[in-house]
Tab-separated table of C-alpha atoms (C1' of nucleotides) and ligand atoms in Angstrom:
chain	number	residue	atom	x	y	z
A	1	MET	CA	-74.927	93.691	11.985
A	2	MET	CA	-74.712	97.231	13.014
A	3	ASN	CA	-71.423	98.577	14.777
A	4	THR	CA	-71.806	101.082	18.052
A	5	ASP	CA	-73.565	103.579	16.304
A	6	TYR	CA	-76.872	104.598	17.749
A	7	SER	CA	-77.499	108.022	16.572
A	8	ARG	CA	-80.491	108.891	14.921
A	9	ALA	CA	-79.352	109.310	11.997
A	10	ASN	CA	-76.705	105.892	11.697
A	11	LEU	CA	-80.307	104.538	12.255
A	12	ALA	CA	-82.163	106.265	9.384
A	13	GLU	CA	-80.059	105.409	7.092
A	14	VAL	CA	-79.884	101.684	8.587
A	15	LEU	CA	-83.705	101.388	7.850
A	16	ARG	CA	-83.211	103.160	4.343
A	17	GLY	CA	-80.522	100.209	3.678
A	18	HIS	CA	-83.591	97.895	4.370
A	19	GLY	CA	-86.117	99.939	1.765
A	20	ILE	CA	-87.947	101.007	5.470
A	21	THR	CA	-88.904	104.681	5.478
A	22	PRO	CA	-87.086	106.237	8.601
A	23	THR	CA	-89.908	108.040	10.633
A	24	HIS	CA	-89.070	109.215	13.877
A	25	GLN	CA	-91.357	106.365	14.987
A	26	ARG	CA	-89.271	103.718	14.028
A	27	ILE	CA	-86.436	105.220	14.575
A	28	GLU	CA	-87.188	105.327	17.729
A	29	ILE	CA	-88.253	101.697	18.212
A	30	ALA	CA	-84.492	101.057	16.312
A	31	HIS	CA	-82.915	103.279	19.082
A	32	ALA	CA	-84.617	101.070	22.192
A	33	LEU	CA	-83.855	98.017	20.043
A	34	PHE	CA	-80.251	98.545	19.611
A	35	SER	CA	-78.656	100.692	22.407
A	36	LYS	CA	-80.028	98.458	25.172
A	37	MET	CA	-79.487	95.573	23.072
A	38	ALA	CA	-81.808	93.168	24.909
A	39	HIS	CA	-84.943	90.408	23.981
A	40	LEU	CA	-87.589	93.457	25.083
A	41	SER	CA	-91.318	92.637	24.681
A	42	ALA	CA	-93.671	95.246	22.488
A	43	ASP	CA	-94.975	96.797	26.043
A	44	GLN	CA	-91.243	97.051	27.058
A	45	VAL	CA	-90.965	99.035	23.889
A	46	LEU	CA	-93.396	101.266	24.412
A	47	ALA	CA	-92.963	102.147	27.275
A	48	ILE	CA	-89.710	102.945	26.230
A	49	VAL	CA	-89.195	105.167	23.063
A	50	ASN	CA	-93.041	106.664	25.332
A	51	GLU	CA	-90.233	107.812	28.656
A	52	ARG	CA	-89.711	111.252	27.450
A	53	HIS	CA	-92.609	112.670	26.226
A	54	ALA	CA	-95.360	109.982	25.149
A	55	GLU	CA	-94.975	110.457	20.932
A	56	THR	CA	-95.676	107.320	19.618
A	57	SER	CA	-99.299	104.667	19.977
A	58	LYS	CA	-99.475	101.384	20.735
A	59	ALA	CA	-100.584	100.578	17.623
A	60	THR	CA	-97.204	101.357	15.586
A	61	VAL	CA	-94.839	99.802	17.851
A	62	TYR	CA	-96.680	96.513	16.547
A	63	ASN	CA	-96.962	97.760	13.470
A	64	THR	CA	-93.345	98.654	13.565
A	65	LEU	CA	-91.878	95.657	15.169
A	66	LYS	CA	-93.839	93.385	12.386
A	67	LEU	CA	-92.373	95.553	9.768
A	68	PHE	CA	-89.362	95.047	11.191
A	69	VAL	CA	-88.984	91.436	11.520
A	70	GLU	CA	-89.996	91.045	8.264
A	71	SER	CA	-87.501	93.087	7.005
A	72	GLY	CA	-85.063	90.885	8.970
A	73	LEU	CA	-83.662	93.689	11.482
A	74	VAL	CA	-84.552	91.749	14.176
A	75	ARG	CA	-85.867	88.628	15.023
A	76	GLU	CA	-88.629	87.095	17.546
A	77	VAL	CA	-87.669	84.953	20.546
A	78	ILE	CA	-90.532	82.361	21.399
A	79	VAL	CA	-90.308	81.639	24.736
A	80	ASP	CA	-92.645	82.611	27.136
A	81	PRO	CA	-96.606	81.875	26.812
A	82	SER	CA	-98.435	85.186	27.322
A	83	LYS	CA	-96.007	87.375	25.078
A	84	VAL	CA	-93.134	87.827	22.643
A	85	PHE	CA	-89.797	89.195	22.530
A	86	PHE	CA	-87.995	91.081	19.407
A	87	ASP	CA	-84.337	90.636	19.437
A	88	PRO	CA	-82.353	92.634	17.368
A	89	ASN	CA	-79.239	90.132	17.235
A	90	THR	CA	-80.296	88.567	14.215
A	91	ASP	CA	-76.707	85.872	14.384
A	92	PRO	CA	-77.296	82.669	13.853
A	93	HIS	CA	-77.639	81.978	18.358
A	94	HIS	CA	-80.156	80.174	20.728
A	95	HIS	CA	-81.182	81.403	24.122
A	96	PHE	CA	-80.851	80.483	27.754
A	97	TYR	CA	-84.252	81.092	29.300
A	98	ASP	CA	-84.606	81.104	32.590
A	99	ILE	CA	-88.486	80.716	33.841
A	100	GLU	CA	-88.260	82.296	37.011
A	101	THR	CA	-87.304	85.478	36.022
A	102	GLY	CA	-87.724	85.477	32.555
A	103	GLU	CA	-84.350	86.807	31.758
A	104	ILE	CA	-83.495	85.704	28.087
A	105	THR	CA	-79.768	85.454	27.655
A	106	ASP	CA	-77.713	84.486	23.962
A	107	ILE	CA	-75.840	80.703	23.111
A	108	ASP	CA	-73.826	82.033	20.085
A	109	ALA	CA	-74.865	79.175	17.559
A	110	ALA	CA	-70.838	78.625	16.297
A	111	LYS	CA	-70.210	77.256	18.893
A	112	VAL	CA	-72.903	74.648	18.324
A	113	SER	CA	-73.774	71.849	16.688
A	114	ILE	CA	-76.855	69.838	16.114
A	115	ALA	CA	-76.655	65.811	14.181
A	116	GLY	CA	-78.775	63.292	13.476
A	117	LEU	CA	-81.788	66.007	12.570
A	118	PRO	CA	-84.436	63.937	10.756
A	119	GLU	CA	-85.358	64.973	7.573
A	120	LEU	CA	-87.693	67.237	7.134
A	121	PRO	CA	-91.859	66.359	6.437
A	122	PRO	CA	-92.016	65.811	2.492
A	123	GLY	CA	-92.438	69.062	0.789
A	124	LYS	CA	-91.774	70.909	3.876
A	125	VAL	CA	-88.801	73.416	3.901
A	126	ALA	CA	-86.920	75.021	6.903
A	127	ALA	CA	-87.474	78.652	8.026
A	128	GLY	CA	-85.446	78.675	11.400
A	129	MET	CA	-84.579	76.698	14.143
A	130	ASP	CA	-84.747	77.881	18.049
A	131	VAL	CA	-83.132	76.144	20.700
A	132	ILE	CA	-83.841	77.348	24.287
A	133	ILE	CA	-83.131	75.649	26.865
A	134	ARG	CA	-84.905	76.350	29.362
A	135	VAL	CA	-82.852	77.030	33.685
A	136	LYS	CA	-84.178	77.834	36.747
A	137	ARG	CA	-82.204	79.027	39.822
A	138	ALA	CA	-80.078	76.059	42.087
A	139	ILE	CA	-81.927	74.773	44.482
A	140	ALA	CA	-81.040	76.994	47.978
B	1	MET	CA	-95.485	56.125	29.326
B	2	MET	CA	-99.097	54.730	28.614
B	3	ASN	CA	-99.863	51.638	26.876
B	4	THR	CA	-102.825	51.639	24.499
B	5	ASP	CA	-104.997	51.671	27.088
B	6	TYR	CA	-107.079	54.525	27.743
B	7	SER	CA	-109.847	53.563	29.692
B	8	ARG	CA	-111.820	55.355	31.566
B	9	ALA	CA	-110.488	52.440	34.947
B	10	ASN	CA	-107.136	52.596	33.568
B	11	LEU	CA	-106.708	56.436	32.888
B	12	ALA	CA	-107.881	57.225	37.258
B	13	GLU	CA	-105.328	54.574	37.651
B	14	VAL	CA	-102.699	56.840	35.916
B	15	LEU	CA	-103.725	59.900	37.392
B	16	ARG	CA	-103.997	58.430	41.040
B	17	GLY	CA	-100.072	56.922	40.463
B	18	HIS	CA	-99.327	60.495	39.605
B	19	GLY	CA	-101.309	61.522	43.161
B	20	ILE	CA	-104.360	62.830	40.844
B	21	THR	CA	-107.986	62.650	42.552
B	22	PRO	CA	-109.479	61.025	39.607
B	23	THR	CA	-112.527	62.832	38.801
B	24	HIS	CA	-114.653	62.688	35.908
B	25	GLN	CA	-113.510	66.320	34.084
B	26	ARG	CA	-109.098	64.879	34.839
B	27	ILE	CA	-111.005	61.953	33.535
B	28	GLU	CA	-112.250	63.466	30.309
B	29	ILE	CA	-109.002	65.744	29.879
B	30	ALA	CA	-106.474	62.927	30.370
B	31	HIS	CA	-108.467	60.468	27.836
B	32	ALA	CA	-108.747	64.007	25.071
B	33	LEU	CA	-104.653	63.701	25.293
B	34	PHE	CA	-103.896	60.320	24.900
B	35	SER	CA	-106.638	58.902	22.993
B	36	LYS	CA	-105.416	61.696	20.669
B	37	MET	CA	-101.862	61.469	21.524
B	38	ALA	CA	-101.430	65.450	19.882
B	39	HIS	CA	-100.478	68.389	20.400
B	40	LEU	CA	-103.759	70.323	21.657
B	41	SER	CA	-104.653	73.614	22.857
B	42	ALA	CA	-106.729	74.487	25.692
B	43	ASP	CA	-109.495	75.602	23.598
B	44	GLN	CA	-109.522	72.320	21.162
B	45	VAL	CA	-109.049	69.802	24.975
B	46	LEU	CA	-112.130	72.663	25.941
B	47	ALA	CA	-113.933	71.531	22.999
B	48	ILE	CA	-113.184	68.002	22.528
B	49	VAL	CA	-114.336	67.308	26.187
B	50	ASN	CA	-117.370	68.515	25.901
B	51	GLU	CA	-118.379	66.696	22.680
B	52	ARG	CA	-121.052	65.257	23.930
B	53	HIS	CA	-122.224	66.984	26.593
B	54	ALA	CA	-121.003	70.194	28.277
B	55	GLU	CA	-119.221	68.993	31.354
B	56	THR	CA	-116.493	70.325	32.173
B	57	SER	CA	-115.802	74.531	32.429
B	58	LYS	CA	-113.052	76.462	30.628
B	59	ALA	CA	-111.433	77.320	34.246
B	60	THR	CA	-111.272	73.214	34.444
B	61	VAL	CA	-109.562	72.469	31.916
B	62	TYR	CA	-106.961	74.600	32.718
B	63	ASN	CA	-106.341	74.310	36.325
B	64	THR	CA	-106.452	70.242	34.946
B	65	LEU	CA	-104.350	71.208	32.637
B	66	LYS	CA	-101.316	73.105	34.632
B	67	LEU	CA	-101.875	70.177	37.888
B	68	PHE	CA	-101.023	67.606	34.896
B	69	VAL	CA	-98.140	69.567	33.703
B	70	GLU	CA	-96.392	70.223	36.905
B	71	SER	CA	-97.238	66.399	37.721
B	72	GLY	CA	-95.794	65.358	34.997
B	73	LEU	CA	-98.313	63.510	32.725
B	74	VAL	CA	-98.189	65.770	29.873
B	75	ARG	CA	-95.998	69.000	28.737
B	76	GLU	CA	-96.123	72.133	27.197
B	77	VAL	CA	-94.894	72.944	24.035
B	78	ILE	CA	-94.706	76.541	23.424
B	79	VAL	CA	-94.430	77.352	19.211
B	80	ASP	CA	-97.331	79.869	18.423
B	81	PRO	CA	-96.797	83.008	19.688
B	82	SER	CA	-101.074	83.152	21.066
B	83	LYS	CA	-100.978	79.725	23.028
B	84	VAL	CA	-100.246	77.134	24.806
B	85	PHE	CA	-99.729	73.147	23.497
B	86	PHE	CA	-100.425	70.724	25.401
B	87	ASP	CA	-98.367	67.218	24.694
B	88	PRO	CA	-98.837	63.537	26.282
B	89	ASN	CA	-95.957	62.133	24.966
B	90	THR	CA	-93.269	63.338	27.435
B	91	ASP	CA	-90.443	61.535	26.727
B	92	PRO	CA	-88.157	63.579	24.965
B	93	HIS	CA	-88.268	65.054	22.064
B	94	HIS	CA	-88.396	68.115	19.404
B	95	HIS	CA	-90.840	69.354	17.531
B	96	PHE	CA	-91.700	70.323	13.513
B	97	TYR	CA	-94.125	73.266	14.043
B	98	ASP	CA	-94.963	74.497	10.552
B	99	ILE	CA	-95.026	78.068	10.719
B	100	GLU	CA	-98.235	78.768	7.525
B	101	THR	CA	-100.441	75.638	9.053
B	102	GLY	CA	-99.951	75.151	12.928
B	103	GLU	CA	-98.965	71.361	11.789
B	104	ILE	CA	-96.685	70.083	15.342
B	105	THR	CA	-94.564	66.694	14.456
B	106	ASP	CA	-92.635	64.858	17.179
B	107	ILE	CA	-88.844	64.049	16.972
B	108	ASP	CA	-87.363	61.224	19.112
B	109	ALA	CA	-84.489	62.883	21.001
B	110	ALA	CA	-82.741	60.058	20.675
B	111	LYS	CA	-81.184	59.707	17.419
B	112	VAL	CA	-80.293	64.224	17.787
B	113	SER	CA	-76.909	64.631	19.506
B	114	ILE	CA	-76.322	68.568	20.241
B	115	ALA	CA	-72.970	69.597	21.397
B	116	GLY	CA	-70.697	72.797	22.216
B	117	LEU	CA	-73.448	73.880	24.200
B	118	PRO	CA	-71.944	76.325	26.402
B	119	GLU	CA	-72.261	75.935	31.131
B	120	LEU	CA	-74.797	77.023	32.301
B	121	PRO	CA	-75.371	80.655	33.953
B	122	PRO	CA	-73.876	80.402	37.321
B	123	GLY	CA	-75.716	79.274	39.637
B	124	LYS	CA	-78.581	77.715	37.970
B	125	VAL	CA	-79.644	74.800	36.890
B	126	ALA	CA	-81.575	72.700	33.314
B	127	ALA	CA	-85.437	72.581	33.433
B	128	GLY	CA	-85.730	71.669	29.743
B	129	MET	CA	-84.924	72.127	26.299
B	130	ASP	CA	-86.883	72.723	23.280
B	131	VAL	CA	-85.811	72.579	20.179
B	132	ILE	CA	-88.701	73.275	17.526
B	133	ILE	CA	-87.657	73.407	13.918
B	134	ARG	CA	-90.135	76.075	11.782
B	135	VAL	CA	-91.059	74.434	8.619
B	136	LYS	CA	-93.206	75.854	5.167
B	137	ARG	CA	-94.517	75.042	2.341
B	138	ALA	CA	-91.730	74.233	0.063
B	139	ILE	CA	-91.595	77.412	-2.889
B	140	ALA	CA	-95.270	75.756	-5.248
C	1	DG	C1'	-97.822	124.512	-2.841
C	2	DC	C1'	-100.365	120.316	-4.210
C	3	DA	C1'	-101.143	115.363	-4.499
C	4	DG	C1'	-101.495	110.917	-3.378
C	5	DA	C1'	-99.249	107.261	-0.910
C	6	DG	C1'	-98.072	105.927	2.925
C	7	DG	C1'	-97.427	106.021	7.940
C	8	DT	C1'	-99.810	106.827	12.878
C	9	DT	C1'	-103.357	107.027	15.559
C	10	DA	C1'	-106.947	106.599	19.424
C	11	DG	C1'	-110.039	103.105	21.195
C	12	DA	C1'	-113.175	99.009	19.860
C	13	DC	C1'	-112.882	94.414	19.625
C	14	DA	C1'	-110.868	89.934	19.771
C	15	DG	C1'	-108.811	86.002	22.162
C	16	DA	C1'	-106.568	83.231	25.930
C	17	DG	C1'	-105.355	82.148	30.491
C	18	DT	C1'	-106.524	84.136	35.557
C	19	DC	C1'	-109.027	85.163	38.929
C	20	DC	C1'	-112.862	84.316	42.709
C	21	DA	C1'	-117.132	83.474	45.869
C	22	DA	C1'	-120.425	79.753	46.080
C	23	DT	C1'	-121.914	75.767	45.174
C	24	DT	C1'	-120.767	70.179	44.451
C	25	DC	C1'	-118.738	66.358	44.999
C	26	DT	C1'	-114.929	63.113	46.181
C	27	DT	C1'	-113.288	59.935	50.249
C	28	DA	C1'	-112.480	58.849	54.962
C	29	DT	C1'	-114.837	57.438	59.233
C	30	DC	C1'	-117.938	55.953	61.020
D	1	DG	C1'	-125.029	53.574	53.451
D	2	DA	C1'	-124.707	58.746	55.859
D	3	DT	C1'	-122.046	62.426	57.539
D	4	DA	C1'	-118.101	65.762	57.138
D	5	DA	C1'	-114.715	68.080	56.134
D	6	DG	C1'	-111.795	69.735	52.710
D	7	DA	C1'	-110.972	69.142	47.556
D	8	DA	C1'	-113.167	70.346	43.078
D	9	DT	C1'	-115.242	73.010	39.652
D	10	DT	C1'	-118.074	76.459	37.764
D	11	DG	C1'	-119.524	80.968	35.450
D	12	DG	C1'	-118.827	85.104	35.069
D	13	DA	C1'	-115.818	89.099	35.371
D	14	DC	C1'	-111.072	90.485	34.339
D	15	DT	C1'	-106.533	90.767	32.618
D	16	DC	C1'	-103.563	90.938	29.082
D	17	DT	C1'	-101.402	90.837	24.416
D	18	DG	C1'	-102.620	91.510	20.345
D	19	DT	C1'	-105.736	93.156	15.779
D	20	DC	C1'	-107.820	95.973	13.192
D	21	DT	C1'	-110.410	100.528	10.987
D	22	DA	C1'	-110.872	104.934	10.050
D	23	DA	C1'	-110.218	109.190	10.118
D	24	DC	C1'	-105.983	111.731	10.281
D	25	DC	C1'	-101.124	113.321	9.773
D	26	DT	C1'	-96.896	113.676	6.490
D	27	DC	C1'	-93.990	112.782	3.450
D	28	DT	C1'	-92.060	113.266	-1.327
D	29	DG	C1'	-92.368	114.393	-5.818
D	30	DC	C1'	-93.152	117.208	-9.253
E	1	MN	MN1	-100.804	83.501	26.906
E	2	MN	MN1	-100.370	86.373	22.376
E	3	ZN	ZN1	-81.043	86.476	21.481
E	4	ZN	ZN1	-94.588	66.476	20.675
DNA sequence: GCAGAGGTTAGACAGAGTCCAATTCTTATC
DNA sequence: GATAAGAATTGGACTCTGTCTAACCTCTGC
């Protein structure tokens, strides 16, 4: 989706390209997600963004993550009952989820084929599909 | 998994068969889940169980649902970021999830085939797979 | 520079879920 | 049927994630 240019200047351009006014806070939040390319919770984003000097509030982190999701910049991953993770990888893909460590790993959706799904309920349209493979440490 | 005998006496036997001491509260909670055969949140279970006369605490509902999950009597469904649902259907199956109404519908896993999944990460063993198809109302 | 829209903020609030020490129940044994 | 010991339940305090609000700030176009 983006190359490897995670400079603030380039991130600002990416935000503009999605119709988002690039503020300091939004750029820092985008930087946290895209430079780490990891599945981060809101709390983790808040911590990363305020590592050097506190400059972004909890409310702004939540507002911004929601905005990013709505504009397709990042994707929500719902695997843990206690918190949502935000995924800078918006290519179609699935996830391994380690139920012991919480680690989330991507699975390229292009290599996976799913057949035999029933028709959608009448009057309904698809909004997305999640495949989550829960794994745990093999017996020692 | 069970027939259609949702009598308290039979539910008590089912619990014993899973190594669970059948208390009044546990039997009522099992009754709520199996007689409705629906995906219920802890809060919904609490409300159902205390419909006639309050007799079960929130702590017991959570304790019991956890116990039922651990003993394989029910299954957790993690689709909504704000709460867990408990599923009395433990046959392999997937879910439609209406992101607008919250409605959850079962998809028989026997009819669905998934190919091309990568190998599990080294040292990991599968603990389950969830397929969630998020749907919404078709544009009016 | 000014105005107005849009963005940010602290902190109060809500809801799901956990924890604890005190109490009550279940069950095995007599 | 009574007893005793372990198991289960309980209210309520607590934690954590996420939302909301009203005041304040900042950016942009004029
Ligand atoms: Mn939760
Ligand atoms: Mn939540
Ligand atoms: Zn991912
Ligand atoms: Zn189900």
